[in-house]
Amino acid sequence: MSPSRLAHPFVVLRRVRVLPAWVRRLDAAAGRRINGRRVHPSLDRGFVRLSHSADRGVLWFTAATVLILLTRYRAALRGVASLTVASALANLVGKQIFGGDRPLLKDIPVGRRLAKHPESGSFPSGHSASAAAFATGVALESPQIGAVTAPVAGAVAYSRLHTGAHWLSDVLGGIAIGASVAVLGRLLLPVPRRTPERHGGTPIPLPAAPTGDGVFLVRNPSSGRAVVTRPDPAPILARLLPDAHIHLLAEGEDVSAVVQGALEAEPRPRILGVCGGDGTAASVAHLARETGLPLLVVPGGTFNHFARTAGVGSIEDAVAALAAGEGLLVDVGELQLGTGEPETVLNAASVGIYPDFVAEREEHEVLLGKWVAGIVSAVRVLRRAEAVELVLDGRPIRAWSLFVGINRNHANIPAPLQRRRLDDGVLDIRILHARSRAHAVAALSFGRRTSAVLARLRLMPVGSTVESFTAQNLVTAVLPREGQAPGFAHDGEVQREVGDGGMPQGGYLSTVRIVEGGLRIYALHR
């Protein structure tokens, strides 16, 4: 042993496997069995790549970005917080106390060896701790999403055995640490599930319709399919609003055309209603504004951002407000792309990573379902994402995303998708500048405060700038990217192509302005 080793007894302790002899025998037997199995070379390469993808938590940072894009903020926060604590315990505490030698490189088949065999202490596995912590934390907030992340976490943990980076006890110890941290965190810091409360809006009286008389309501059956625990709204609406005219959208039917037809028929509705997601609600809201009719928003989508901000958390909430004749006067946005007609925006408009993600998800969700399609699409988009070239009120910029929120959003995230106010009269504008794609992923996943903590722990290089400001209108020139201008999204819907963009060479102008008190909606005055 070298003098330097003798001079540092702490390092010597780290290199000795202090686990019981029976554990070491079990580790050796498991290692021989795994190394002795011959599998297809592509499977070996797959586990090597999977193991590398989880280095420094990059895989889980990307997964957290997916959850942010799907607006599952609590699941993302719980997963990231659990991962951060578990990684610190495993790498900064566990390895220093237990340590131990890694499996010998000569015993690992060549095709499954990592590019660089790790040299730090072996017990516990930091990769396994991070994987178990993230998956468990997410599952505690959303069992449905947890069912998707758990197999990935299990595969990451096994990859550390398959590639010879760890012993079986290292992996099991890491899993135990990660899962325990997540469960303990839930016990110590539970997140209360509160009934949605409205945030602003001017209380106003609206026509009461306890049984739905005079209401024309469009229901989009394709909205909310990803929420398997939600009851079918059809029998509830039929029971609570027996006198309403409820139109079930057929596949391929245009919601605006359906509502326009109802407005031209007799008797003309005196209240417009919509049961669907934010995109469907925005289409009906635009016609409600044009005709001056109040809007009944019934939450029937996957996320229901606008309804939740207004305090309408259920069908019963919406019907109660309709019966009482209680409503709110709220701000909306108005978006014009090129020389096209203006459109109503309820939550946010954006260009960059998010529209790319939505467009990709729409191509896969029929086959895979919304949640799985969202995860697959986000991973694909984030792997090949490119910055967008914009001219913002005359200022050229290159950014990963531009978000324009209607009214103020949460202060610490670069991707506002749900407004926090209904009536403050401003647009909340966020521009994500980043040095690289990895930095953009980290910023979208964690925002400002958590990014700083992760940088200190050296879990991932984080370096990004989120420029934010408020305005009452914003004019942006969107320049072509690889010969085609990027799509523009609002309220979860993407417009991939703009007819007459008002610019040469395939770009287009986008104008977003705030419309104060532009919409009357039903909501209880609470």
Short mmCIF file of N, CA, C and O in Angstrom, two decimals, residues 164-247:
data_model
loop_
_atom_site.label_atom_id
_atom_site.label_comp_id
_atom_site.label_asym_id
_atom_site.label_seq_id
_atom_site.Cartn_x
_atom_site.Cartn_y
_atom_site.Cartn_z
N GLY A 164 -21.66 -4.16 -14.24
CA GLY A 164 -20.57 -4.43 -13.31
C GLY A 164 -20.15 -3.23 -12.48
O GLY A 164 -19.06 -3.24 -11.89
N ALA A 165 -21.00 -2.21 -12.40
CA ALA A 165 -20.64 -1.03 -11.61
C ALA A 165 -20.85 -1.26 -10.12
O ALA A 165 -20.22 -0.58 -9.29
N HIS A 166 -21.74 -2.20 -9.75
CA HIS A 166 -22.08 -2.40 -8.34
C HIS A 166 -22.36 -3.87 -8.05
O HIS A 166 -22.64 -4.68 -8.94
N TRP A 167 -22.30 -4.17 -6.76
CA TRP A 167 -22.73 -5.46 -6.24
C TRP A 167 -24.23 -5.41 -5.95
O TRP A 167 -24.83 -4.33 -5.87
N LEU A 168 -24.82 -6.58 -5.78
CA LEU A 168 -26.26 -6.66 -5.48
C LEU A 168 -26.60 -5.90 -4.20
O LEU A 168 -27.61 -5.18 -4.15
N SER A 169 -25.79 -6.03 -3.17
CA SER A 169 -26.08 -5.33 -1.91
C SER A 169 -26.03 -3.82 -2.08
O SER A 169 -26.78 -3.09 -1.43
N ASP A 170 -25.14 -3.34 -2.95
CA ASP A 170 -25.07 -1.90 -3.21
C ASP A 170 -26.38 -1.39 -3.78
O ASP A 170 -26.89 -0.34 -3.38
N VAL A 171 -26.91 -2.15 -4.74
CA VAL A 171 -28.15 -1.74 -5.41
C VAL A 171 -29.33 -1.80 -4.45
O VAL A 171 -30.14 -0.87 -4.36
N LEU A 172 -29.42 -2.90 -3.70
CA LEU A 172 -30.53 -3.02 -2.75
C LEU A 172 -30.45 -1.95 -1.66
O LEU A 172 -31.46 -1.39 -1.24
N GLY A 173 -29.23 -1.66 -1.21
CA GLY A 173 -29.06 -0.61 -0.22
C GLY A 173 -29.46 0.74 -0.77
O GLY A 173 -30.10 1.55 -0.08
N GLY A 174 -29.10 1.03 -2.02
CA GLY A 174 -29.49 2.29 -2.64
C GLY A 174 -30.99 2.41 -2.78
O GLY A 174 -31.58 3.47 -2.51
N ILE A 175 -31.63 1.33 -3.20
CA ILE A 175 -33.09 1.34 -3.34
C ILE A 175 -33.75 1.60 -1.98
O ILE A 175 -34.70 2.39 -1.88
N ALA A 176 -33.24 0.95 -0.95
CA ALA A 176 -33.81 1.14 0.39
C ALA A 176 -33.66 2.59 0.84
O ALA A 176 -34.60 3.18 1.41
N ILE A 177 -32.51 3.19 0.60
CA ILE A 177 -32.30 4.59 0.98
C ILE A 177 -33.24 5.50 0.21
O ILE A 177 -33.92 6.36 0.79
N GLY A 178 -33.31 5.32 -1.10
CA GLY A 178 -34.14 6.18 -1.93
C GLY A 178 -35.60 6.11 -1.58
O GLY A 178 -36.28 7.14 -1.42
N ALA A 179 -36.13 4.88 -1.46
CA ALA A 179 -37.55 4.72 -1.13
C ALA A 179 -37.86 5.25 0.26
O ALA A 179 -38.90 5.89 0.48
N SER A 180 -36.96 5.02 1.21
CA SER A 180 -37.18 5.49 2.58
C SER A 180 -37.20 7.01 2.65
O SER A 180 -38.03 7.60 3.36
N VAL A 181 -36.30 7.64 1.92
CA VAL A 181 -36.26 9.11 1.91
C VAL A 181 -37.57 9.66 1.38
O VAL A 181 -38.14 10.62 1.93
N ALA A 182 -38.08 9.08 0.29
CA ALA A 182 -39.32 9.58 -0.31
C ALA A 182 -40.50 9.40 0.63
O ALA A 182 -41.31 10.31 0.81
N VAL A 183 -40.59 8.22 1.25
CA VAL A 183 -41.71 7.96 2.17
C VAL A 183 -41.62 8.86 3.40
O VAL A 183 -42.62 9.44 3.84
N LEU A 184 -40.42 8.98 3.97
CA LEU A 184 -40.24 9.84 5.13
C LEU A 184 -40.56 11.30 4.79
O LEU A 184 -41.18 12.02 5.58
N GLY A 185 -40.15 11.72 3.59
CA GLY A 185 -40.45 13.08 3.17
C GLY A 185 -41.94 13.32 3.07
O GLY A 185 -42.43 14.40 3.43
N ARG A 186 -42.68 12.33 2.60
CA ARG A 186 -44.14 12.47 2.52
C ARG A 186 -44.76 12.56 3.90
O ARG A 186 -45.72 13.31 4.13
N LEU A 187 -44.21 11.80 4.86
CA LEU A 187 -44.74 11.84 6.23
C LEU A 187 -44.43 13.17 6.92
O LEU A 187 -45.27 13.72 7.64
N LEU A 188 -43.22 13.67 6.69
CA LEU A 188 -42.82 14.90 7.35
C LEU A 188 -43.35 16.15 6.66
O LEU A 188 -43.67 17.15 7.32
N LEU A 189 -43.46 16.09 5.34
CA LEU A 189 -43.89 17.27 4.58
C LEU A 189 -45.02 16.88 3.63
O LEU A 189 -44.86 16.89 2.41
N PRO A 190 -46.16 16.53 4.17
CA PRO A 190 -47.28 16.20 3.29
C PRO A 190 -47.77 17.44 2.57
O PRO A 190 -47.71 18.55 3.09
N VAL A 191 -48.24 17.26 1.34
CA VAL A 191 -48.80 18.37 0.58
C VAL A 191 -50.32 18.27 0.66
O VAL A 191 -50.90 17.30 0.18
N PRO A 192 -50.95 19.21 1.31
CA PRO A 192 -52.41 19.13 1.45
C PRO A 192 -53.09 19.26 0.10
O PRO A 192 -52.69 20.07 -0.74
N ARG A 193 -54.10 18.46 -0.11
CA ARG A 193 -54.88 18.53 -1.33
C ARG A 193 -56.09 19.43 -1.05
O ARG A 193 -57.05 19.01 -0.44
N ARG A 194 -55.97 20.64 -1.53
CA ARG A 194 -56.99 21.62 -1.22
C ARG A 194 -57.98 21.78 -2.36
O ARG A 194 -57.65 21.59 -3.52
N THR A 195 -59.19 22.18 -1.99
CA THR A 195 -60.19 22.51 -3.00
C THR A 195 -59.74 23.77 -3.73
O THR A 195 -59.27 24.71 -3.09
N PRO A 196 -59.86 23.80 -5.04
CA PRO A 196 -59.42 25.00 -5.77
C PRO A 196 -60.09 26.26 -5.24
O PRO A 196 -61.28 26.27 -4.94
N GLU A 197 -59.30 27.32 -5.09
CA GLU A 197 -59.81 28.61 -4.68
C GLU A 197 -59.61 29.59 -5.83
O GLU A 197 -58.61 29.53 -6.53
N ARG A 198 -60.55 30.47 -5.99
CA ARG A 198 -60.41 31.44 -7.07
C ARG A 198 -59.38 32.50 -6.68
O ARG A 198 -59.20 32.81 -5.51
N HIS A 199 -58.73 33.04 -7.68
CA HIS A 199 -57.68 34.03 -7.45
C HIS A 199 -58.03 35.28 -8.25
O HIS A 199 -57.67 35.41 -9.42
N GLY A 200 -58.75 36.18 -7.62
CA GLY A 200 -59.12 37.42 -8.27
C GLY A 200 -60.39 37.27 -9.09
O GLY A 200 -61.16 36.31 -8.96
N GLY A 201 -60.61 38.22 -9.98
CA GLY A 201 -61.85 38.26 -10.73
C GLY A 201 -62.85 39.14 -10.01
O GLY A 201 -62.96 39.09 -8.78
N THR A 202 -63.58 39.94 -10.75
CA THR A 202 -64.58 40.84 -10.15
C THR A 202 -65.91 40.12 -10.05
O THR A 202 -66.47 39.71 -11.09
N PRO A 203 -66.48 39.93 -8.84
CA PRO A 203 -67.78 39.27 -8.72
C PRO A 203 -68.88 40.06 -9.42
O PRO A 203 -68.98 41.28 -9.26
N ILE A 204 -69.68 39.37 -10.20
CA ILE A 204 -70.79 39.99 -10.91
C ILE A 204 -71.98 39.05 -10.89
O ILE A 204 -71.82 37.83 -10.79
N PRO A 205 -73.20 39.59 -10.99
CA PRO A 205 -74.38 38.72 -11.13
C PRO A 205 -74.52 38.28 -12.58
O PRO A 205 -74.21 39.02 -13.51
N LEU A 206 -74.98 37.05 -12.77
CA LEU A 206 -75.22 36.50 -14.10
C LEU A 206 -76.58 35.83 -14.10
O LEU A 206 -77.13 35.51 -13.03
N PRO A 207 -77.14 35.58 -15.28
CA PRO A 207 -78.45 34.91 -15.33
C PRO A 207 -78.39 33.54 -14.66
O PRO A 207 -77.49 32.74 -14.93
N ALA A 208 -79.35 33.28 -13.78
CA ALA A 208 -79.41 31.99 -13.09
C ALA A 208 -80.19 30.99 -13.95
O ALA A 208 -81.17 31.36 -14.61
N ALA A 209 -79.75 29.73 -13.92
CA ALA A 209 -80.43 28.67 -14.67
C ALA A 209 -80.28 27.37 -13.89
O ALA A 209 -79.44 26.52 -14.24
N PRO A 210 -81.05 27.19 -12.83
CA PRO A 210 -80.88 26.02 -11.95
C PRO A 210 -81.00 24.68 -12.66
O PRO A 210 -80.34 23.71 -12.28
N THR A 211 -81.84 24.61 -13.71
CA THR A 211 -82.00 23.34 -14.42
C THR A 211 -81.32 23.35 -15.79
O THR A 211 -81.44 22.38 -16.54
N GLY A 212 -80.64 24.44 -16.12
CA GLY A 212 -79.95 24.51 -17.40
C GLY A 212 -80.78 25.10 -18.52
O GLY A 212 -80.37 25.05 -19.69
N ASP A 213 -81.92 25.71 -18.19
CA ASP A 213 -82.76 26.31 -19.23
C ASP A 213 -82.01 27.44 -19.93
O ASP A 213 -81.47 28.34 -19.29
N GLY A 214 -81.97 27.39 -21.27
CA GLY A 214 -81.28 28.41 -22.05
C GLY A 214 -79.79 28.17 -22.21
O GLY A 214 -79.10 29.01 -22.79
N VAL A 215 -79.29 27.06 -21.71
CA VAL A 215 -77.86 26.75 -21.79
C VAL A 215 -77.59 25.85 -22.99
O VAL A 215 -78.26 24.82 -23.17
N PHE A 216 -76.64 26.24 -23.83
CA PHE A 216 -76.12 25.36 -24.88
C PHE A 216 -74.71 24.98 -24.48
O PHE A 216 -73.81 25.83 -24.43
N LEU A 217 -74.49 23.70 -24.17
CA LEU A 217 -73.21 23.23 -23.65
C LEU A 217 -72.61 22.21 -24.61
O LEU A 217 -73.27 21.25 -25.01
N VAL A 218 -71.35 22.44 -24.96
CA VAL A 218 -70.61 21.51 -25.82
C VAL A 218 -69.72 20.65 -24.94
O VAL A 218 -68.96 21.18 -24.11
N ARG A 219 -69.80 19.34 -25.12
CA ARG A 219 -68.93 18.43 -24.36
C ARG A 219 -67.99 17.73 -25.32
O ARG A 219 -68.42 17.14 -26.32
N ASN A 220 -66.70 17.82 -25.02
CA ASN A 220 -65.68 17.17 -25.84
C ASN A 220 -65.31 15.83 -25.21
O ASN A 220 -64.60 15.80 -24.19
N PRO A 221 -65.74 14.70 -25.77
CA PRO A 221 -65.47 13.39 -25.14
C PRO A 221 -64.01 12.99 -25.18
O PRO A 221 -63.59 12.10 -24.45
N SER A 222 -63.21 13.63 -26.06
CA SER A 222 -61.79 13.26 -26.13
C SER A 222 -60.97 13.95 -25.05
O SER A 222 -59.81 13.59 -24.84
N SER A 223 -61.55 14.93 -24.37
CA SER A 223 -60.82 15.61 -23.29
C SER A 223 -60.86 14.77 -22.02
O SER A 223 -61.86 14.11 -21.73
N GLY A 224 -59.77 14.81 -21.27
CA GLY A 224 -59.74 14.16 -19.96
C GLY A 224 -59.62 12.66 -19.98
O GLY A 224 -59.79 12.01 -18.95
N ARG A 225 -59.30 12.07 -21.14
CA ARG A 225 -59.20 10.61 -21.19
C ARG A 225 -58.05 10.08 -20.36
O ARG A 225 -58.06 8.92 -19.94
N ALA A 226 -57.05 10.90 -20.12
CA ALA A 226 -55.89 10.45 -19.36
C ALA A 226 -56.19 10.33 -17.87
O ALA A 226 -55.43 9.72 -17.13
N VAL A 227 -57.30 10.89 -17.42
CA VAL A 227 -57.64 10.86 -15.99
C VAL A 227 -58.59 9.69 -15.77
O VAL A 227 -59.81 9.82 -15.88
N VAL A 228 -58.02 8.55 -15.42
CA VAL A 228 -58.82 7.32 -15.34
C VAL A 228 -59.74 7.30 -14.13
O VAL A 228 -60.71 6.55 -14.09
N THR A 229 -59.45 8.12 -13.12
CA THR A 229 -60.26 8.10 -11.91
C THR A 229 -61.45 9.05 -11.97
O THR A 229 -62.25 9.09 -11.06
N ARG A 230 -61.57 9.84 -13.04
CA ARG A 230 -62.65 10.82 -13.14
C ARG A 230 -63.92 10.13 -13.62
O ARG A 230 -63.90 9.37 -14.59
N PRO A 231 -65.07 10.38 -12.97
CA PRO A 231 -66.32 9.77 -13.43
C PRO A 231 -66.76 10.36 -14.75
O PRO A 231 -66.41 11.49 -15.11
N ASP A 232 -67.54 9.60 -15.49
CA ASP A 232 -68.08 10.07 -16.76
C ASP A 232 -68.98 11.27 -16.50
O ASP A 232 -69.95 11.18 -15.73
N PRO A 233 -68.71 12.43 -17.15
CA PRO A 233 -69.51 13.62 -16.87
C PRO A 233 -70.91 13.56 -17.46
O PRO A 233 -71.80 14.31 -17.03
N ALA A 234 -71.15 12.70 -18.46
CA ALA A 234 -72.44 12.70 -19.16
C ALA A 234 -73.63 12.49 -18.23
O ALA A 234 -74.57 13.29 -18.23
N PRO A 235 -73.67 11.41 -17.42
CA PRO A 235 -74.86 11.23 -16.55
C PRO A 235 -74.98 12.31 -15.48
O PRO A 235 -76.10 12.67 -15.09
N ILE A 236 -73.84 12.85 -15.03
CA ILE A 236 -73.90 13.91 -14.02
C ILE A 236 -74.52 15.17 -14.60
O ILE A 236 -75.40 15.81 -14.00
N LEU A 237 -74.09 15.55 -15.80
CA LEU A 237 -74.64 16.73 -16.47
C LEU A 237 -76.12 16.54 -16.79
O LEU A 237 -76.93 17.46 -16.62
N ALA A 238 -76.48 15.35 -17.26
CA ALA A 238 -77.88 15.08 -17.59
C ALA A 238 -78.78 15.18 -16.35
O ALA A 238 -79.91 15.66 -16.43
N ARG A 239 -78.24 14.73 -15.22
CA ARG A 239 -79.04 14.77 -13.98
C ARG A 239 -79.13 16.18 -13.42
O ARG A 239 -80.21 16.61 -12.97
N LEU A 240 -78.03 16.91 -13.44
CA LEU A 240 -78.02 18.24 -12.82
C LEU A 240 -78.60 19.32 -13.72
O LEU A 240 -79.11 20.33 -13.22
N LEU A 241 -78.50 19.14 -15.04
CA LEU A 241 -78.98 20.15 -15.99
C LEU A 241 -79.93 19.50 -17.00
O LEU A 241 -79.65 19.40 -18.20
N PRO A 242 -81.11 19.08 -16.53
CA PRO A 242 -82.03 18.35 -17.43
C PRO A 242 -82.58 19.20 -18.57
O PRO A 242 -82.97 18.65 -19.61
N ASP A 243 -82.61 20.52 -18.40
CA ASP A 243 -83.19 21.38 -19.45
C ASP A 243 -82.13 21.98 -20.37
O ASP A 243 -82.46 22.76 -21.28
N ALA A 244 -80.88 21.67 -20.17
CA ALA A 244 -79.82 22.20 -21.02
C ALA A 244 -79.74 21.42 -22.32
O ALA A 244 -80.07 20.23 -22.39
N HIS A 245 -79.30 22.10 -23.38
CA HIS A 245 -79.03 21.44 -24.64
C HIS A 245 -77.55 21.07 -24.63
O HIS A 245 -76.68 21.94 -24.74
N ILE A 246 -77.26 19.78 -24.48
CA ILE A 246 -75.87 19.31 -24.38
C ILE A 246 -75.51 18.62 -25.69
O ILE A 246 -76.14 17.63 -26.08
N HIS A 247 -74.49 19.16 -26.36
CA HIS A 247 -74.05 18.62 -27.65
C HIS A 247 -72.74 17.87 -27.45
O HIS A 247 -71.75 18.43 -26.99
#
